[in-house]
XYZ file of C-alpha atoms in Angstrom:
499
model
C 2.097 -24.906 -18.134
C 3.136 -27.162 -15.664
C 7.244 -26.269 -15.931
C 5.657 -22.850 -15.600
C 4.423 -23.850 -12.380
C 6.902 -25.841 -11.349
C 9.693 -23.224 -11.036
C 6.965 -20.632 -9.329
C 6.279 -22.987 -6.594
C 10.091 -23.268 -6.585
C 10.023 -19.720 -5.493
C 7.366 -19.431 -3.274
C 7.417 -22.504 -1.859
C 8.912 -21.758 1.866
C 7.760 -21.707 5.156
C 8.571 -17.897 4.700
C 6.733 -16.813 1.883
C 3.293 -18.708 2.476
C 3.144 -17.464 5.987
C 3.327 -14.212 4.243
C 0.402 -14.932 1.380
C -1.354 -15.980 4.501
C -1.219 -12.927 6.248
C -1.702 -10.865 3.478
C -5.646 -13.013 2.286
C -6.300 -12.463 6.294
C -5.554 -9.360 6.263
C -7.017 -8.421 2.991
C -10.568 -10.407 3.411
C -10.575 -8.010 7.068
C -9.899 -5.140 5.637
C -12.203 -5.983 2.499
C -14.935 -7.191 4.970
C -14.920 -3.847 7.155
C -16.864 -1.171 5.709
C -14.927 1.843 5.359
C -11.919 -0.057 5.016
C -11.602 -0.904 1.400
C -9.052 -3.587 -0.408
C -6.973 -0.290 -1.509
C -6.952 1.479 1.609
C -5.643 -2.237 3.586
C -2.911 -2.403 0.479
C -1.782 1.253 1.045
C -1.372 0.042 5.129
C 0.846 -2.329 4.747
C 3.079 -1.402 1.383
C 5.531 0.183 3.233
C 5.754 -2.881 5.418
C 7.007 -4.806 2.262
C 9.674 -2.649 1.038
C 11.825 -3.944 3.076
C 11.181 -7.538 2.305
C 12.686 -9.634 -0.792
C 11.239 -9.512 -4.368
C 9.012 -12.177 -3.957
C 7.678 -12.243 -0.455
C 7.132 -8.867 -1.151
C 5.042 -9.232 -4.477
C 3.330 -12.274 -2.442
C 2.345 -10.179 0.268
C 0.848 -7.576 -1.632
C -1.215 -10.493 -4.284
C -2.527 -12.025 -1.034
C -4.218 -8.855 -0.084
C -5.607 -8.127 -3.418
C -6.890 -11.388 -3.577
C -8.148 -11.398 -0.119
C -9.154 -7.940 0.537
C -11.455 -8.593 -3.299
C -13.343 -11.752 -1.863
C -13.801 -9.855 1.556
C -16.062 -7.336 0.607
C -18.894 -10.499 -0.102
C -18.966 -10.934 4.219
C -20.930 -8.036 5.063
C -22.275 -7.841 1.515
C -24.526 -10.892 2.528
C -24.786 -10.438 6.387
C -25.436 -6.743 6.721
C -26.431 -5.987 3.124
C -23.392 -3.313 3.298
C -20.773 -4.356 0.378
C -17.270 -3.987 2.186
C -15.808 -3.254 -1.226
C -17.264 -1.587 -3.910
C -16.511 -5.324 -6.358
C -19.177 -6.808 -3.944
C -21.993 -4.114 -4.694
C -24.433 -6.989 -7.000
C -23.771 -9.572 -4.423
C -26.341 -7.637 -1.663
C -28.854 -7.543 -4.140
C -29.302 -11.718 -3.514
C -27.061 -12.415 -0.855
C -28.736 -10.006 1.713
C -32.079 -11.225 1.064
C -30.770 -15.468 1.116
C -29.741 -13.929 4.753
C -32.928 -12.653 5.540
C -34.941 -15.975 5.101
C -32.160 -17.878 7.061
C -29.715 -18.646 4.290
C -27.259 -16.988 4.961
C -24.604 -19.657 5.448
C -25.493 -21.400 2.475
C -25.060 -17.558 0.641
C -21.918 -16.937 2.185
C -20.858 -20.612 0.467
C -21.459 -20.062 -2.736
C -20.090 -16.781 -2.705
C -16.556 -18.497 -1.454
C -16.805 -21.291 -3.683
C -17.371 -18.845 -6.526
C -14.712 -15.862 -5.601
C -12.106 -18.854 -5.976
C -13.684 -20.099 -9.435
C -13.320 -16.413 -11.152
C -9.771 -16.173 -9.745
C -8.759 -19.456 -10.763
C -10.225 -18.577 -14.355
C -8.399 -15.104 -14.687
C -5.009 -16.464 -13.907
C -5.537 -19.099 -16.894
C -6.149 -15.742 -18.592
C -3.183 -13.657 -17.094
C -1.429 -17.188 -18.011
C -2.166 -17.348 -22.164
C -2.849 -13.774 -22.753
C 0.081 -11.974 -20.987
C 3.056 -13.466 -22.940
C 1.358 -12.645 -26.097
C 0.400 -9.069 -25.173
C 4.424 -8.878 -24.286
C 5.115 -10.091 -27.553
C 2.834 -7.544 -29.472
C 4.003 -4.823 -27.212
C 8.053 -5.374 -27.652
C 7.119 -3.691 -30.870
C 5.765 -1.062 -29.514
C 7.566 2.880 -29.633
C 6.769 5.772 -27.568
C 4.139 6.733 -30.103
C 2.509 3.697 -29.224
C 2.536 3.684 -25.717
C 1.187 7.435 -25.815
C -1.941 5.967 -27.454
C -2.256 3.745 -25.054
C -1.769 6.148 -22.146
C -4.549 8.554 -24.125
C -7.049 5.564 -24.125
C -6.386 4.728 -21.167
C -6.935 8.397 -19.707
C -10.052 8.411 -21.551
C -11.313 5.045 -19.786
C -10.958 5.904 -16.406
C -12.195 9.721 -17.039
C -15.527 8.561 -18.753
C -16.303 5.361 -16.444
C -15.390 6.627 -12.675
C -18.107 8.851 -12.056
C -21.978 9.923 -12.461
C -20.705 13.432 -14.016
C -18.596 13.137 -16.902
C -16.985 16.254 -16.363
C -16.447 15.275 -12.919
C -14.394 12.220 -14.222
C -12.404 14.363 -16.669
C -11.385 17.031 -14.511
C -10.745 14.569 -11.485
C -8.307 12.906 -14.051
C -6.588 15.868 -15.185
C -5.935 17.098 -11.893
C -4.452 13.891 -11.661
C -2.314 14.328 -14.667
C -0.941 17.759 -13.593
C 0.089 16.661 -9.902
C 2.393 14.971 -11.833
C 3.973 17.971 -13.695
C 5.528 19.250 -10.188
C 9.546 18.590 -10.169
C 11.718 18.306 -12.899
C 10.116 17.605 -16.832
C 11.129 14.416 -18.356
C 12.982 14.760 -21.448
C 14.816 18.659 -21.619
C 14.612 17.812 -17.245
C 13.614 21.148 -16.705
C 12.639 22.435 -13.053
C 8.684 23.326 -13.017
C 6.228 24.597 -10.407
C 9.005 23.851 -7.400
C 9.135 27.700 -6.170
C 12.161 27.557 -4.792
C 11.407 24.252 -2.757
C 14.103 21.534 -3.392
C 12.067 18.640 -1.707
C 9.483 19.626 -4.535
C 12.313 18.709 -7.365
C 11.560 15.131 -7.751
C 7.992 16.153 -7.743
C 5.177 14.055 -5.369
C 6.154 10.315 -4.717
C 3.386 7.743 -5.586
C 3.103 6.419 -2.175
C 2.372 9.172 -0.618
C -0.101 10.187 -3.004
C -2.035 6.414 -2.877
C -2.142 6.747 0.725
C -3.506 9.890 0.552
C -6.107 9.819 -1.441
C -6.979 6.278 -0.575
C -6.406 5.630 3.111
C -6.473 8.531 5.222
C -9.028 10.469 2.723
C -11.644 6.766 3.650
C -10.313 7.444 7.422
C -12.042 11.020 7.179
C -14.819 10.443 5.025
C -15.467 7.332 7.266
C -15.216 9.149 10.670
C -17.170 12.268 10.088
C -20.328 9.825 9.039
C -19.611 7.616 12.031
C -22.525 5.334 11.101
C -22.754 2.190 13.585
C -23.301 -1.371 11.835
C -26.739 -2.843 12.214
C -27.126 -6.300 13.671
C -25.512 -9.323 12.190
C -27.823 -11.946 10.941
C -26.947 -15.675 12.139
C -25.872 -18.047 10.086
C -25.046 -21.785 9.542
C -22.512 -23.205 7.233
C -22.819 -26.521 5.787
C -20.465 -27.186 2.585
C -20.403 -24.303 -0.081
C -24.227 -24.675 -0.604
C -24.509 -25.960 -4.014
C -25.879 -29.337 -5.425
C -24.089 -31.141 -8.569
C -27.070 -29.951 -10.300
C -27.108 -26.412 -9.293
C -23.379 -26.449 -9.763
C -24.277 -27.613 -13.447
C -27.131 -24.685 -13.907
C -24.327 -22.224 -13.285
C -21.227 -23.395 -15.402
C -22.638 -21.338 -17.866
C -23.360 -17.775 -15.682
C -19.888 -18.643 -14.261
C -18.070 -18.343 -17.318
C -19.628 -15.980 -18.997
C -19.059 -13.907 -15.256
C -15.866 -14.490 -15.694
C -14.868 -13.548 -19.132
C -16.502 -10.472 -18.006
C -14.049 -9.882 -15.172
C -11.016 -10.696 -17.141
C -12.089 -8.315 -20.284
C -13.324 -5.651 -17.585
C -9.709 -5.898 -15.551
C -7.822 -5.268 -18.845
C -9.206 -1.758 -18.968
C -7.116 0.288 -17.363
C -9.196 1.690 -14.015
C -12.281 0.428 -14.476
C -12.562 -2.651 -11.510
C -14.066 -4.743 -10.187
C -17.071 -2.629 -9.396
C -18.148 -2.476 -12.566
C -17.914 -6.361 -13.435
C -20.083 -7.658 -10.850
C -22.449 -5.232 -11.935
C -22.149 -6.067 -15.344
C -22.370 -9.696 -14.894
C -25.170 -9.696 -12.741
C -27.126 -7.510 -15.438
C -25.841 -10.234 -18.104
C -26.845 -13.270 -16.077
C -30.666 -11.834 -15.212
C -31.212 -10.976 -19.038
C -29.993 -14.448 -19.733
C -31.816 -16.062 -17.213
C -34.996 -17.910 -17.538
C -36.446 -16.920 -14.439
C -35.139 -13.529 -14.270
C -37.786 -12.356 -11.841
C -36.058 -14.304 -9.220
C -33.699 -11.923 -8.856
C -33.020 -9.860 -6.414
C -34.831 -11.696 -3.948
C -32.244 -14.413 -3.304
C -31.284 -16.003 -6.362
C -28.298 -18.552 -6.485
C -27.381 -16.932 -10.171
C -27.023 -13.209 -8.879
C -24.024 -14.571 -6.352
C -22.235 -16.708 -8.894
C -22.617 -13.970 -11.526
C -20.742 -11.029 -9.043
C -18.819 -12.884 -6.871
C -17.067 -14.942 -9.744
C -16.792 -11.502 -12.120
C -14.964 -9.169 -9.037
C -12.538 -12.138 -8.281
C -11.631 -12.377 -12.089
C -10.637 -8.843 -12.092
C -7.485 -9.759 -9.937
C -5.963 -11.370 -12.844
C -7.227 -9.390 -16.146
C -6.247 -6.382 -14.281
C -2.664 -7.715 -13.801
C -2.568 -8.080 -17.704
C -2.214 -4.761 -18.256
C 0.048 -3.767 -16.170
C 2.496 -6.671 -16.368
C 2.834 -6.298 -20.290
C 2.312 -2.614 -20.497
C 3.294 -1.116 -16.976
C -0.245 0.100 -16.873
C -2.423 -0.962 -13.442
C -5.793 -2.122 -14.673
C -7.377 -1.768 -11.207
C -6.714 0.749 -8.259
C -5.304 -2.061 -6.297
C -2.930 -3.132 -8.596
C -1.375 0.210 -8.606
C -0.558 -0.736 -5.211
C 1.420 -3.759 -6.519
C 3.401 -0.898 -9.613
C 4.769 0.977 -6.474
C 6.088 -2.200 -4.790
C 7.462 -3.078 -8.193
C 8.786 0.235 -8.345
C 10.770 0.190 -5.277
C 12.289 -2.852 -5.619
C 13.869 -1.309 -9.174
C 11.547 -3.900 -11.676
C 10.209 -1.737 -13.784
C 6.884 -3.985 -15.520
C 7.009 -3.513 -19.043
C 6.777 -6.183 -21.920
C 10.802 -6.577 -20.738
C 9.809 -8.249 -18.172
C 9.074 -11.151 -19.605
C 12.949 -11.674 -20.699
C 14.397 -9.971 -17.845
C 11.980 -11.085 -14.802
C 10.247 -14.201 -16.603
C 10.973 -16.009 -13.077
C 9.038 -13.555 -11.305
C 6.408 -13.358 -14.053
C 6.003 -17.232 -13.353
C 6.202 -16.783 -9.099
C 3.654 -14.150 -9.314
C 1.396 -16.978 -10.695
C 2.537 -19.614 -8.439
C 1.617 -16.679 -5.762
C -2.320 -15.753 -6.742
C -2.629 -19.916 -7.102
C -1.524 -20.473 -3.740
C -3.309 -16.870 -2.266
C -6.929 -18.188 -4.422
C -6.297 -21.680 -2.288
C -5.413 -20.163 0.804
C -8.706 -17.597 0.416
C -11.309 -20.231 0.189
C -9.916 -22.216 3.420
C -9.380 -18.980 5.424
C -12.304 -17.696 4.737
C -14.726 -20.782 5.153
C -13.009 -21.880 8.821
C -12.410 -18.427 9.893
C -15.735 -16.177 9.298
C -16.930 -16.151 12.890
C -12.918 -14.477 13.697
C -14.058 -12.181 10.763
C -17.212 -11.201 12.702
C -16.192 -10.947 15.689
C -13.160 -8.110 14.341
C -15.820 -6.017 12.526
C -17.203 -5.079 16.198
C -14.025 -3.452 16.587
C -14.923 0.181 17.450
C -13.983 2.564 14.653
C -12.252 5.236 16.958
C -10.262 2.594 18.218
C -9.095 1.522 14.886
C -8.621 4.454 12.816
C -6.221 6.430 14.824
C -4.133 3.211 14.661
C -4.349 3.130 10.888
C -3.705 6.803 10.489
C -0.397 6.267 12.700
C 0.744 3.250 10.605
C 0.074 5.600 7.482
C 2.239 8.112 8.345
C 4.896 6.088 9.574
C 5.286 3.956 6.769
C 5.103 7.093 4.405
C 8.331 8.143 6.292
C 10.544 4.792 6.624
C 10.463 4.698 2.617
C 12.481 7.754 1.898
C 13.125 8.732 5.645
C 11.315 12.361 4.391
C 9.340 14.437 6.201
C 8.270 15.543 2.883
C 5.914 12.248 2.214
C 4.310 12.531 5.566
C 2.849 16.315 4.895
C 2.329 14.831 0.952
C -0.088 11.906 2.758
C -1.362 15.300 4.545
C -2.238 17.460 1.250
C -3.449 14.394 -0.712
C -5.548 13.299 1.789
C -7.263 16.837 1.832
C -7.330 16.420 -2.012
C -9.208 13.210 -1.951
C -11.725 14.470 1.002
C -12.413 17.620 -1.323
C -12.935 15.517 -4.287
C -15.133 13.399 -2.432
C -17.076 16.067 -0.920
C -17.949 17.944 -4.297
C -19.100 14.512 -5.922
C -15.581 13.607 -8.039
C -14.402 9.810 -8.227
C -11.026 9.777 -6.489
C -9.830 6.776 -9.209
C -9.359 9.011 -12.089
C -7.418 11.024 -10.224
C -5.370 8.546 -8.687
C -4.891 6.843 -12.270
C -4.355 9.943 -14.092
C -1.154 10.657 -11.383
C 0.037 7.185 -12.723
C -0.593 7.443 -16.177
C 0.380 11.385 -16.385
C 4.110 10.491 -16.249
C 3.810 7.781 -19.178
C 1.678 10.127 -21.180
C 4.022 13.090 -20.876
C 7.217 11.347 -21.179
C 5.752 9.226 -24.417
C 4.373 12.474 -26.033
C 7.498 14.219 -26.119
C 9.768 11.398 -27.735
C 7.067 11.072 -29.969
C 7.066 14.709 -31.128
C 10.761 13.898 -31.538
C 10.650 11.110 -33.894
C 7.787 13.145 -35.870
C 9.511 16.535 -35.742
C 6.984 17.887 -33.720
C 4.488 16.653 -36.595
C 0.855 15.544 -34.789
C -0.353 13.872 -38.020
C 2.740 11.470 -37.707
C 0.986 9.909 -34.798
C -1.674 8.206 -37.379
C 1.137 6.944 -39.837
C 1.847 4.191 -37.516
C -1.339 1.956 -38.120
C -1.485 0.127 -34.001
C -1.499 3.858 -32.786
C -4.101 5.361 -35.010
C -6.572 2.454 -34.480
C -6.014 3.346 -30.428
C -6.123 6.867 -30.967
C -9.374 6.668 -33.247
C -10.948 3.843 -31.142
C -10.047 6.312 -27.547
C -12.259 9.035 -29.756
C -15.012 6.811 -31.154
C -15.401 5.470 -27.154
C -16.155 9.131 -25.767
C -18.287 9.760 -28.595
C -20.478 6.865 -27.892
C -20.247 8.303 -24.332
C -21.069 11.829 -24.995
C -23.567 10.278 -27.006
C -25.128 8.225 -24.099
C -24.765 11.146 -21.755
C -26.786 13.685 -24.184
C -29.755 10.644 -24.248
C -30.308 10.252 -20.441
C -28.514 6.777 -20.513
C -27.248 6.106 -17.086
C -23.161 5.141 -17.222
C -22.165 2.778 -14.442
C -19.301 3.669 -12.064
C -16.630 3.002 -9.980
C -15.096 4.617 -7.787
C -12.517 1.920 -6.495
C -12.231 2.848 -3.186
């Protein structure tokens, strides 16, 4: 582990490059602190600024936002009892009312001291489980990977919104943006009409910054909701005695694991696993009462699960090339563009980069809990920014990053129509993740269903002769089952819709 190490400090380890993970957790905690702003939206801002760069201080850049813009949300989450992000929904529920009773320095502390513990955890995770996912997955044909990209669908369809159907259809619309241009395979031209800049179909950058940026600028504007008054606050230390610290170990962990195993599934986030972890530390605690009206426990439990997300979600798409959160779609495209195409390859083609990306979510964890602890009142004092000051701004920097990718026109009016789609889905109650997700995944699933009908000669049942793909393919139908089953009982499905 620590040769690992070694040579991705090697890599990172320049003036350069750590001014850059710098910039990137400041950047990311103010865009994850700013409501309306989310961790996505702030990653869609500044991708275009990084194709330019290197490999590296690209890839940096972009893991000191995640990491950043994820811990960010926990600012106004305790303060103003307004998550920033949706990963830092549970964390109101105690940090808001430590705030009210004049804790809030000692909430904003723990919650810190606890974002960098579940981060630090999942990147032990992404360190042991990633190489032998690769391993597993080098096996792997296209009749595999079309399971996967079926269970996958069927994650982020049944978990993103209230309304199944709403998550289904908001998927498949997904799926069938991506049919535009020419078909993979027989490279046949579909659904262009004539329109050449149409015949490489929709670009993924355009479409994430969309949906996700200037769809939140709309939404965000035509509510136009003023903050309500921050409460004051103190900070001494990260709040929390050797002996609370020792109460905890055991809610932190088990908050963790939960983040890691929730940020393998494809789509599901970190707005799920704070929920789920505060639910699992209440029913385990023995005071469970206490929560919700300012309990220690219901900060470690959400604030350590949403920052272990960053690293189980960059499990799945380092081994498979599939993003297990709607951030870390941001980080496919920038691996995109800079031709590295993630994969269980790129272990044996990239392995440096596998081991700098480490070195990089170390060094962005580190950077997170000093930035944040010396520089909240900066934070504070930015979130006063008027809104029509800074989303006309953001809407500019949208559009012109869009265009200095491909230098098209084309990508600017795609930010245009996507940005109407993810409005309208907002508007009529669909999650804009499955969508977003399905565009991702639509391409793999496509692509790996017709190779497989070629190996099977066009045979369906050949799918469940290879025994890793059946087990997916039956476990993808036994997990809507159980959902339809939930659905047709009343039982409430929790959501996320990863904006």
């Amino acid at each position: 582990m620590f040769d690992v190490f070694s040579i991705g400090f090697s890599q990172i380890f320049s003036v350069k490059v750590l001014l850059l993970i710098l910039m990137g957790v400041v950047l990311g905690i103010i865009f994850g602190a700013t409501p309306g702003i989310s961790t996505s939206m702030g990653i869609a801002l500044m991708l275009p600024l990084t194709f330019k760069m290197p490999l590296i201080p690209s890839i940096a850049t972009i893991l000191g936002l995640y990491v950043g813009g994820t811990s960010g949300g926990l600012i106004t989450a305790i303060l103003l009892n307004i998550p920033g992000t949706s990963s830092a929904i549970a964390t109101c529920w105690d940090g808001h009312p430590m705030a009210r009773r004049g804790d809030a320095g000692r909430a904003l502390g723990i919650g810190i001291l606890y974002s960098f513990f579940g981060g630090v955890i999942s990147l032990v995770a992404l360190f042991f489980m990633a190489p032998m996912l690769a391993k597993v997955a080098l096996k792997f044909s296209s009749i595999e990977y079309f399971a996967i990209s079926v269970f996958s669908l069927t994650l982020i369809a049944s978990v993103s919104g209230k309304s199944l159907p709403k998550g289904i259809t908001s998927a498949t619309l997904g799926v069938i943006a991506t049919t535009f241009g020419i078909a993979p395979v027989d490279s046949t031209y579909r659904y262009t009409f004539g329109f050449h800049q149409l015949d490489a179909g929709f670009q993924l950058l355009p479409v994430l910054i969309g949906v996700y940026a200037v769809a939140e600028i709309l939404k965000v504007a035509e509510k136009n909701t003023p903050l309500p008054t921050l409460n004051a606050y103190k900070m001494h230390g990260f709040g929390v005695s050797p002996k609370e610290f020792g109460e905890q170990f055991g809610n932190m962990w088990r908050s963790a694991l939960i983040g890691v195993g929730v940020g393998i599934l494809p789509g599901i986030g970190g707005g799920i696993s704070n929920i789920i972890a505060y639910t699992a530390a209440k029913n385990q605690s023995k005071h469970p009462e206490e929560y919700g009206t300012g309990c220690v426990g219901g900060i470690v439990a959400s604030e350590t699960a949403n920052n272990a997300v960053t690293g189980g979600a960059l499990i799945p798409l380092l081994t498979l090339g599939i993003p297990g959160a709607p951030a870390t779609a941001f980080l496919l495209a920038a691996l995109t563009v800079q031709g590295v195409i993630p994969g269980p390859l790129l272990f044996t083609t990239h392995i440096n980069l596998v081991y700098a990306i480490l070195a990089a979510l170390l060094i962005a964890n580190l950077l997170m809990v000093v930035v944040e602890y010396f520089g909240m009142k900066g934070f504070l004092q930015i979130l006063k920014v008027p809104k029509h000051y800074l989303f006309p701004i953001v809407l500019v920097m949208c559009m012109v990053g869009a265009f200095s990718t491909n230098n098209r026109i084309f990508d600017v009016w795609s930010i245009l129509v996507f940005a109407l789609v993810g409005y309208a889905l907002s508007k009529f109650g669909f999650p804009a993740t499955p969508f977003v997700l399905g565009f991702i995944l639509g391409g793999l699933f496509e692509l790996n269903l017709r190779r497989s009908l070629i190996i099977t000669d066009g045979s369906y049942w050949g799918f469940f002769t290879r025994p890793i793909a059946a087990v997916i393919l039956l476990i993808s139908v036994a997990f809507l089952a159980v959902l339809l089953y939930q659905r047709s009982k009343g039982e409430d499905v929790l959501t996320d819709d990863g904006i």
